[in-house]
Amino acid sequence: MSGRRRAFVPDERRVPTESDLDRRRLAEALDAVGDAVVVVDTVGEAVLRNNAADRFNDARHADALAGDALRELLDRARSGEECSRELQLFGPPAEVFWMTARPLMADGRRIGAVGLVRDVTEARRIETVRRDFVANVSHELKTPVGALAVLAETLANIDDPAVARTFAERIADEATRVGAIVDDLLDLGSIESQVAHRSTISVAGLVHAALDRVLAAASASGHEIVVADCEEMVTCDRRQIVSALANLLDNAIKYSPSGTKISISARSADGWITFEVSDQGVGIPSRDLDRIFERFYRVDRARSRTTGGTGLGLAIVRNVAHSHHGDVTVDSSEGDGSTFQLRIPIAGNVSPLFAEGR
Ligand code: ADP
């Protein structure tokens, strides 16, 4: 496979023939293909290689492994076999390549082989995320649905109305739990599908709409909520931001003892609105801080279950932040309360900072 980069080297001094142009067109067309393409002759000499294939030629380290694998496939293809394989490189960066090679024939004769390498790293990552997600959802729904079946079965054999009522109440609780998971999944789905309905609204209006959603829970649990909003207007998807703030407030209530203070504030600076929700609750151990925004991740599963948590609240907050080209951060330590900050651009568009992959 080594050797000339391209068989065709234009000679500037002469007028190109039609066959020169054909080859140039072919070389240009192969460069336009995102995959790496290599054509070899009957002895394995590369007669055509597009730009994307350059990285595998005389390469070192991980690319050399891919180059070797492709060479092997091309050798097999030269002897008439059509073959393909996937190559996983553990990196960093971790990469996955799908490669294939097939013989090239002319008038019933083998005249070489063509090999193709496709970078499928992102596709495999998405497949894994999707698979894990389906496994997680099934697992999360299995517990309450299993409980519902057992409770209903037991209820059918109970004669005492008082005991039956207890079982009926537990059935209602489990059904509410399933409903909460499904609602959160629908929320996540609609945010991820990027259907944002942006309008320009007051920051104070957003904060108060979120407060309205949690006031009943806060007064039932004996929490005081301190509010400091700002005068600014912001362009955003109202439903999404209110849902994110309500999730942060709801967590502050769930994970802090009765009688403690919770605060929500909003401030504007340099084209950004920062919402902040603080509590004086149990806090989050530093080892969990990186993971709490993952779907279904809980620091304390038992506590989350008793508080009716779905494990999806912070995943929703993170998705809302990203769909607004913003971010969400947390500052917390175990036993010391937590402060979450949700930051979005006032104008609702991508800031140059984010465009540079900040
Ligand atoms: P859940 O429905 O379990 O509350 P979330 O996605 O909202 O799910 O939160 C993930 C986990 O992060 C929670 O289970 C909890 O352990 C932790 N957490 C979130 N917010 C707070 C908070 N304000 N204080 C302490 N822990 C929190």
mmCIF file of C-alpha atoms in Angstrom, residues 203 207 228-230 232 234 241 245 248 264-277 326-329 339-346:
data_model
loop_
_atom_site.group_PDB
_atom_site.id
_atom_site.type_symbol
_atom_site.label_atom_id
_atom_site.label_comp_id
_atom_site.label_asym_id
_atom_site.label_seq_id
_atom_site.Cartn_x
_atom_site.Cartn_y
_atom_site.Cartn_z
ATOM 1 C CA VAL A 203 -36.620 37.090 34.172
ATOM 2 C CA VAL A 207 -38.585 32.897 38.568
ATOM 3 C CA ALA A 228 -34.067 37.971 44.521
ATOM 4 C CA ASP A 229 -34.972 38.411 40.877
ATOM 5 C CA CYS A 230 -33.851 40.987 38.350
ATOM 6 C CA GLU A 232 -33.907 42.038 32.791
ATOM 7 C CA VAL A 234 -34.449 37.349 28.258
ATOM 8 C CA ILE A 241 -36.533 27.415 31.729
ATOM 9 C CA LEU A 245 -35.776 26.186 37.713
ATOM 10 C CA LEU A 248 -33.684 22.872 40.968
ATOM 11 C CA ILE A 264 -33.445 31.656 44.244
ATOM 12 C CA SER A 265 -31.898 34.650 42.523
ATOM 13 C CA ALA A 266 -31.235 35.929 39.030
ATOM 14 C CA ARG A 267 -28.656 38.448 37.876
ATOM 15 C CA SER A 268 -27.464 39.721 34.524
ATOM 16 C CA ALA A 269 -23.892 40.429 33.448
ATOM 17 C CA ASP A 270 -22.032 40.572 30.115
ATOM 18 C CA GLY A 271 -24.992 39.396 28.068
ATOM 19 C CA TRP A 272 -25.824 36.464 30.334
ATOM 20 C CA ILE A 273 -28.524 35.735 32.888
ATOM 21 C CA THR A 274 -27.428 33.562 35.788
ATOM 22 C CA PHE A 275 -30.116 31.898 37.875
ATOM 23 C CA GLU A 276 -28.917 30.600 41.212
ATOM 24 C CA VAL A 277 -30.685 28.156 43.542
ATOM 25 C CA GLY A 326 -25.779 27.892 28.242
ATOM 26 C CA ASP A 327 -24.507 25.752 31.077
ATOM 27 C CA VAL A 328 -25.310 24.533 34.554
ATOM 28 C CA THR A 329 -22.793 24.192 37.377
ATOM 29 C CA THR A 339 -25.701 25.987 45.015
ATOM 30 C CA PHE A 340 -26.724 25.392 41.401
ATOM 31 C CA GLN A 341 -26.171 28.026 38.715
ATOM 32 C CA LEU A 342 -28.009 27.957 35.396
ATOM 33 C CA ARG A 343 -26.576 30.411 32.876
ATOM 34 C CA ILE A 344 -28.152 31.363 29.548
ATOM 35 C CA PRO A 345 -27.416 34.126 27.019
ATOM 36 C CA ILE A 346 -29.843 37.057 27.260
#
